[in-house]
Amino acid sequence: MKNENRLFSVLALSLSLSMVEWNLMNLMIFSVLSLMYCITPFGLMSQLFVQPLSVDMEDVSLSASKKLLSFQLQQFASIFQLIKNYYGSTYDKEVVFLDGMAKAFQTISLEIKQNFLQAETYEQKLIKVLKAYHYDVVRCKVDEYDRRGMKVILHIANLKKGEVEDVVLPLLASVVGKQVQMVECYRNYLWNGYHHMEFVVPAFFDIYTQAWKVKADEVCSGDTYSVFRHKHATVCTISDGMGIGESAMRTSNFVTNVFQKMVMSNLSLESAVRCVNKLLQVQNHSFATLDVLYFDHKKKEVYISKSSASSTYLIRDGRVIEISGSSLPIGIIKEVEADCYCLDVMENDLFIMTSDGVQKNIVYKWVNQMQDEEIEVCIHNELEQMDLDGVKDDVTVLIARPQS
C-alpha cells in the first residue's frame, strides 16, 4: 500500500504541474506515467518505480513478461525523447499541440495494451491450435535457436494413423513456418501410448543490404533509411520528407526512428504506422512517405507496407515485378491505411527500394546491366553521375538480397 501511495503521489504531482504550466517537459512526464499506467499491471508498475532495476539485466530475477515490459518501456522512453526533440523548437505552450499529443499517446497506449494482452509463446499457440482439433497434447516444447533454426517436441495421446502428415504437420507449419520437417515419430507404449514426435525448422535465410543516397540540398538529404533486426526479422525502411533540406530531413528522420522504436516494442506494422500518423498530425502541413520491407526469417516471407511510397522492384529469375500502392502519405489524414502485401521469399531474389527521385526506366536499365556487372556497381555508377550532374529531388536506393 505504501508503494501504491507513492505512485499516486507521483501521478498527482505530474498532473498538477501540467495544469499549472503547460510546458513540454511536464507533458512528457505525465504522458510517460499515463502510458505506463495503461499498459502495466499495477503491482509491477509500483515495483518499477519504487525498486530501481540493476543495470545488468542478467542479474535481475524478472519473469519473461516483466523483461518484455521493461524493454517496451525503454523503447517508448526513447520515443518520447524523439518527440521532444522534434517538436521542442516549434511548440511550447500551444493548447493544440497538447491536445494532439494527448490523442497520439492515447492511441499508442491502446495499441500497446492490446498487443501485450495478445502476446503468446509458440508453445501456447501450438497447444491452442492442436486442441482446437481435439488433440490431447501431453507435452509441447519449442527450442528456438535464433536464426540457426528451431526444434519442436510434441507428445499427443489420441493421434490416429496418417494424421501426422495429413493434419499435425500442416498445423505446425501454420505456426512455426512452412519449412518444418519431421525427424522422429514413434508410439510410446510404456506411457499411456502417446505418440512422440520431433520436428525441426531449418536454419533461416539472412538478408544482405546496401544503400546509397544523393542529396538535392547542399547540406542534408530529406530522405532517411534504416535497416534493423527485430526478433526473427530484418526490417528495411525508406522515408521521404516533404520537400528537401533540413525540414524534410527532420520529418523523415522522426518517422523512421519512431516507427523503428514501435516495431521494436512489438507493435504490428499496421499499428506502428497508425501511431506515427497520429504523432505527425500534431504539426500541421508536415507529412512523409514510409516504405517498409519486413523479412520474416522463419516463415521465409516478406511483408511490404507502403504509405505513398515509390514502387519496390523484385527481381526474380530475370523478371522485374513492380510492387506499388496508392495510399496517402503519413500525416495527411486522421486515419491512414497503408497498402500491405505478403510474398514468399525465394532463393536469388533481389529487392530494390527507392525514393521518388529514381525513375522506373533507370531501375530497368540497372536490371539489364546485371548480366555484365553486379547491381551494386550499376547503382553506384548511376548515382555518382547523378551527384555530379545535380538532382532536383533527394535520391535513396536500398537493395535487399536473401542469402542462405
XYZ file of C-alpha atoms in Angstrom:
404
model
C 0.000 0.000 0.000
C 2.909 2.342 0.730
C 4.306 1.786 -2.750
C 0.903 2.428 -4.305
C 0.533 5.699 -2.382
C 3.953 6.821 -3.623
C 2.925 6.030 -7.198
C -0.329 8.005 -6.872
C 1.659 10.915 -5.451
C 3.946 10.941 -8.488
C 0.975 10.847 -10.870
C -0.832 13.616 -8.967
C 2.283 15.802 -8.894
C 2.842 15.451 -12.639
C -0.816 16.258 -13.366
C -0.666 19.325 -11.133
C 2.462 20.576 -12.844
C 0.940 20.130 -16.283
C -2.152 22.128 -15.227
C -0.139 24.959 -13.719
C 2.241 25.386 -16.630
C 1.617 23.742 -19.989
C 5.224 23.175 -20.941
C 6.729 20.302 -22.884
C 8.694 18.684 -20.036
C 5.652 18.381 -17.759
C 3.714 16.886 -20.656
C 6.418 14.303 -21.196
C 6.467 13.294 -17.505
C 2.703 12.939 -17.348
C 2.471 11.160 -20.704
C 5.088 8.567 -19.747
C 3.339 7.885 -16.451
C -0.056 7.685 -18.176
C 1.234 5.243 -20.767
C 2.790 3.052 -18.081
C -0.490 3.102 -16.164
C -2.345 1.876 -19.273
C -0.023 -0.996 -20.181
C 1.456 -2.117 -16.843
C -0.071 -4.376 -14.176
C -0.446 -2.187 -11.080
C 1.811 -4.208 -8.794
C 4.581 -4.383 -11.376
C 4.308 -0.635 -12.075
C 4.866 0.094 -8.377
C 7.934 -2.152 -8.379
C 9.376 -0.409 -11.436
C 9.134 2.985 -9.700
C 9.988 2.081 -6.115
C 12.613 -0.632 -6.664
C 15.347 0.513 -9.099
C 16.387 -2.150 -11.575
C 20.017 -3.161 -11.852
C 21.868 -2.051 -14.983
C 22.858 -5.644 -15.684
C 19.575 -7.237 -16.702
C 21.078 -10.736 -16.447
C 21.310 -10.322 -12.680
C 17.682 -9.302 -12.274
C 15.282 -12.131 -11.492
C 12.413 -10.941 -13.666
C 9.950 -13.192 -15.395
C 9.876 -13.248 -19.189
C 6.813 -10.979 -19.273
C 8.462 -8.450 -16.964
C 11.571 -8.376 -19.116
C 9.440 -7.790 -22.185
C 7.533 -4.995 -20.474
C 10.747 -3.397 -19.241
C 12.148 -3.437 -22.772
C 8.950 -1.933 -24.176
C 9.059 0.890 -21.649
C 12.664 1.662 -22.577
C 11.682 1.862 -26.238
C 8.825 4.235 -25.502
C 11.048 6.387 -23.326
C 13.199 6.808 -26.437
C 10.111 7.663 -28.480
C 9.155 10.442 -26.066
C 12.674 11.845 -26.308
C 12.396 11.873 -30.107
C 9.071 13.676 -29.842
C 10.610 16.269 -27.539
C 13.495 16.897 -29.935
C 11.214 17.090 -32.959
C 8.560 19.453 -31.577
C 10.531 21.274 -28.877
C 11.809 24.035 -31.157
C 8.374 24.609 -32.731
C 5.825 24.499 -29.897
C 5.961 25.387 -26.229
C 2.616 26.231 -24.690
C 0.212 25.728 -27.578
C -3.014 24.053 -26.465
C -3.490 22.456 -29.887
C -0.127 20.756 -29.524
C -1.031 19.333 -26.116
C -4.373 18.127 -27.389
C -2.777 16.418 -30.370
C -0.107 14.799 -28.235
C -2.698 13.523 -25.761
C -4.652 11.852 -28.569
C -1.496 10.366 -30.020
C -0.414 8.931 -26.664
C -3.890 7.516 -26.130
C -3.681 5.685 -29.459
C -0.248 4.297 -28.569
C -1.472 3.186 -25.139
C -4.372 1.227 -26.575
C -2.214 -0.407 -29.262
C 0.432 -1.460 -26.742
C -2.115 -2.742 -24.255
C -3.879 -4.823 -26.900
C -0.588 -6.189 -28.205
C 0.607 -7.041 -24.703
C -2.571 -8.932 -23.854
C -2.490 -10.911 -27.096
C 1.170 -11.949 -26.876
C 1.567 -15.741 -26.942
C 4.527 -18.104 -26.933
C 4.961 -20.704 -29.650
C 4.020 -23.415 -27.156
C 0.765 -21.640 -26.321
C -0.076 -21.129 -29.986
C 0.619 -24.767 -30.842
C -1.384 -26.132 -27.928
C -4.320 -23.879 -28.802
C -4.287 -24.948 -32.462
C -3.947 -28.651 -31.662
C -6.659 -28.584 -29.005
C -8.954 -26.889 -31.498
C -8.637 -30.147 -33.467
C -9.430 -32.100 -30.269
C -5.933 -33.477 -29.776
C -4.850 -34.447 -26.264
C -1.489 -32.665 -26.002
C 0.612 -34.270 -23.254
C 3.743 -32.227 -23.929
C 4.719 -29.331 -26.175
C 8.241 -27.920 -26.168
C 9.784 -25.444 -28.597
C 13.512 -24.704 -28.594
C 14.445 -21.599 -30.577
C 17.979 -21.055 -31.835
C 17.748 -17.510 -33.207
C 18.413 -17.701 -36.967
C 20.005 -21.164 -36.685
C 16.665 -22.933 -36.641
C 14.080 -24.387 -34.284
C 13.199 -27.737 -32.677
C 9.677 -28.821 -31.686
C 8.807 -31.811 -29.469
C 5.193 -32.994 -29.275
C 3.531 -35.763 -27.263
C -0.068 -36.429 -28.341
C -2.204 -39.160 -26.753
C -5.093 -39.572 -29.213
C -3.331 -39.490 -32.556
C -4.702 -41.714 -35.318
C -2.877 -43.349 -38.217
C -1.948 -40.969 -41.008
C -2.772 -37.816 -39.069
C 0.858 -36.819 -38.502
C 1.465 -35.989 -42.159
C -2.121 -35.031 -43.022
C -3.033 -32.871 -40.011
C -0.278 -32.268 -37.439
C 2.459 -31.281 -39.885
C 0.322 -28.647 -41.705
C -0.831 -27.233 -38.352
C 2.770 -26.867 -37.189
C 3.717 -25.213 -40.457
C 0.993 -22.608 -39.959
C 2.524 -21.626 -36.597
C 6.290 -22.099 -36.780
C 6.983 -21.822 -40.514
C 6.453 -23.557 -43.844
C 9.812 -25.349 -43.810
C 9.053 -27.579 -40.802
C 10.337 -31.153 -41.162
C 9.583 -34.272 -39.086
C 12.741 -36.051 -37.904
C 11.294 -38.598 -35.449
C 7.935 -40.237 -34.726
C 7.106 -43.294 -32.637
C 4.497 -44.508 -30.179
C 5.497 -44.834 -26.538
C 3.519 -47.817 -25.226
C 5.017 -47.543 -21.731
C 3.479 -44.137 -21.060
C -0.235 -44.248 -21.947
C 0.540 -44.962 -25.590
C 1.147 -41.357 -26.651
C 2.954 -40.515 -29.874
C 6.358 -38.888 -29.549
C 7.194 -36.542 -32.437
C 10.156 -34.284 -33.125
C 10.229 -31.603 -35.806
C 12.841 -29.108 -36.941
C 12.656 -25.825 -38.807
C 15.893 -25.435 -40.787
C 18.240 -22.502 -40.428
C 16.721 -19.269 -41.681
C 17.975 -17.141 -44.526
C 19.888 -13.950 -43.858
C 19.499 -10.580 -45.572
C 22.299 -8.694 -47.310
C 21.560 -4.957 -47.659
C 23.284 -1.918 -49.100
C 22.094 1.666 -49.570
C 23.100 4.802 -51.487
C 21.984 8.439 -51.202
C 22.267 11.594 -53.305
C 21.024 14.852 -51.763
C 19.399 17.739 -53.645
C 20.221 20.201 -50.867
C 23.837 21.187 -50.249
C 23.588 20.489 -46.513
C 21.392 17.431 -45.981
C 19.032 14.896 -47.553
C 15.292 14.863 -46.891
C 15.307 11.051 -47.184
C 16.033 8.702 -44.277
C 16.560 4.946 -44.479
C 17.126 2.287 -41.834
C 17.888 -1.433 -41.583
C 17.385 -3.162 -38.237
C 16.772 -6.568 -36.667
C 13.658 -7.433 -34.706
C 13.288 -10.928 -33.277
C 13.430 -13.241 -36.308
C 13.097 -10.498 -38.870
C 15.093 -7.911 -40.787
C 13.302 -4.611 -41.398
C 14.233 -2.144 -44.168
C 12.612 1.299 -44.389
C 12.811 4.448 -46.508
C 11.009 7.670 -45.587
C 10.874 10.753 -47.814
C 10.021 14.006 -46.041
C 8.044 16.746 -47.738
C 10.323 18.899 -49.912
C 14.088 18.992 -49.467
C 16.535 20.277 -46.889
C 16.501 20.354 -43.097
C 12.716 20.409 -42.620
C 12.255 17.322 -44.806
C 15.164 15.602 -43.068
C 13.693 16.243 -39.601
C 10.315 14.829 -40.628
C 11.640 11.691 -42.349
C 14.114 11.086 -39.527
C 11.317 11.385 -36.963
C 9.061 8.970 -38.871
C 11.867 6.434 -39.349
C 13.105 6.462 -35.757
C 9.706 6.387 -34.067
C 8.484 3.629 -36.403
C 11.577 1.557 -35.558
C 11.072 2.017 -31.805
C 7.432 0.979 -32.068
C 8.235 -2.160 -34.061
C 10.946 -2.997 -31.521
C 8.232 -2.652 -28.864
C 6.297 -5.452 -30.607
C 3.628 -3.361 -32.291
C 2.423 -4.697 -35.615
C 3.424 -2.818 -38.770
C -0.136 -1.528 -39.196
C -0.322 -0.311 -35.581
C 3.070 1.377 -35.810
C 2.054 3.234 -38.984
C -1.196 4.420 -37.357
C 0.633 5.664 -34.266
C 3.278 7.547 -36.260
C 0.489 9.111 -38.312
C -1.193 10.385 -35.132
C 2.062 11.878 -33.871
C 2.888 13.575 -37.154
C -0.573 15.158 -37.389
C 0.190 17.303 -34.348
C 2.228 19.588 -36.577
C 0.092 20.853 -39.453
C 1.353 20.651 -43.045
C 4.015 18.077 -42.191
C 3.963 14.681 -43.855
C 6.250 11.964 -45.194
C 6.206 8.708 -47.120
C 7.101 5.404 -45.486
C 8.202 2.274 -47.339
C 8.754 -0.926 -45.329
C 10.096 -4.398 -46.143
C 9.731 -6.798 -43.200
C 11.605 -10.042 -43.905
C 10.356 -12.899 -41.696
C 13.283 -15.340 -41.470
C 11.139 -18.133 -40.031
C 8.285 -18.100 -42.494
C 10.535 -17.111 -45.406
C 8.138 -14.332 -46.278
C 8.376 -10.580 -46.765
C 5.673 -8.171 -45.618
C 5.518 -4.947 -47.597
C 3.891 -1.772 -46.266
C 3.619 1.346 -48.424
C 2.401 4.788 -47.386
C 2.580 6.851 -50.597
C 5.967 5.264 -51.229
C 7.661 4.711 -54.571
C 7.458 1.290 -56.198
C 9.551 -1.586 -54.903
C 11.096 -3.801 -57.582
C 11.508 -7.545 -57.096
C 13.998 -9.151 -59.475
C 13.196 -12.872 -59.692
C 14.505 -15.276 -62.332
C 15.397 -12.394 -64.632
C 11.904 -10.866 -64.419
C 11.043 -7.490 -62.865
C 7.976 -7.438 -60.593
C 6.835 -3.925 -59.697
C 5.082 -3.566 -56.318
C 3.265 -0.263 -55.880
C 0.446 1.286 -53.855
C -1.978 4.193 -53.816
C -2.211 5.166 -50.134
C -1.660 8.704 -48.862
C 1.495 9.863 -47.031
C 1.723 9.699 -43.246
C 0.417 12.843 -41.519
C -2.148 13.946 -44.131
C -5.408 12.499 -42.755
C -6.574 11.303 -39.334
C -6.859 7.630 -40.221
C -4.251 6.268 -42.619
C -4.289 2.793 -44.154
C -1.044 1.653 -45.734
C -1.005 -0.637 -48.766
C 0.129 -4.056 -47.497
C 1.364 -7.157 -49.333
C 2.885 -10.506 -48.398
C 5.185 -12.548 -50.654
C 7.175 -15.748 -50.326
C 10.928 -15.151 -50.368
C 12.831 -17.323 -52.836
C 16.486 -18.019 -53.413
C 18.262 -15.421 -55.588
C 15.505 -12.834 -55.102
C 16.609 -9.194 -55.201
C 14.521 -6.328 -53.800
C 15.181 -2.722 -54.856
C 13.635 0.091 -52.784
C 13.832 3.699 -53.987
C 12.634 7.166 -53.075
C 10.764 9.201 -55.694
C 13.993 10.673 -57.037
C 14.558 7.464 -59.048
C 12.559 6.897 -62.232
C 11.319 3.471 -63.352
C 13.393 3.465 -66.552
C 16.591 3.826 -64.517
C 15.760 0.721 -62.469
C 15.113 -1.287 -65.639
C 18.454 -0.087 -67.011
C 20.196 -1.453 -63.905
C 18.447 -4.793 -64.327
C 19.532 -5.037 -67.980
C 23.123 -4.258 -66.980
C 23.136 -7.020 -64.341
C 24.181 -9.533 -66.996
C 27.519 -7.744 -67.369
C 28.197 -6.422 -63.851
C 26.936 -6.529 -60.287
C 23.819 -4.496 -59.426
C 25.824 -2.655 -56.764
C 28.241 -1.370 -59.405
C 25.384 -0.268 -61.673
C 23.681 1.690 -58.886
C 26.917 3.218 -57.629
C 27.906 4.451 -61.092
C 24.441 5.851 -61.830
C 24.139 7.739 -58.530
C 27.683 9.025 -58.795
C 26.765 10.569 -62.159
C 23.542 11.962 -60.677
C 25.557 13.618 -57.924
C 27.888 15.226 -60.477
C 25.003 16.443 -62.656
C 22.902 17.584 -59.704
C 19.401 16.430 -58.776
C 16.176 18.310 -58.048
C 14.908 15.741 -55.561
C 16.704 13.609 -52.986
C 17.599 10.107 -54.135
C 17.811 6.985 -51.959
C 18.265 3.412 -53.185
C 18.307 0.356 -50.891
C 18.752 -3.225 -52.071
C 17.948 -6.341 -50.040
C 19.044 -9.823 -51.097
C 18.151 -13.007 -49.146
C 21.136 -15.280 -48.502
C 21.225 -18.863 -47.243
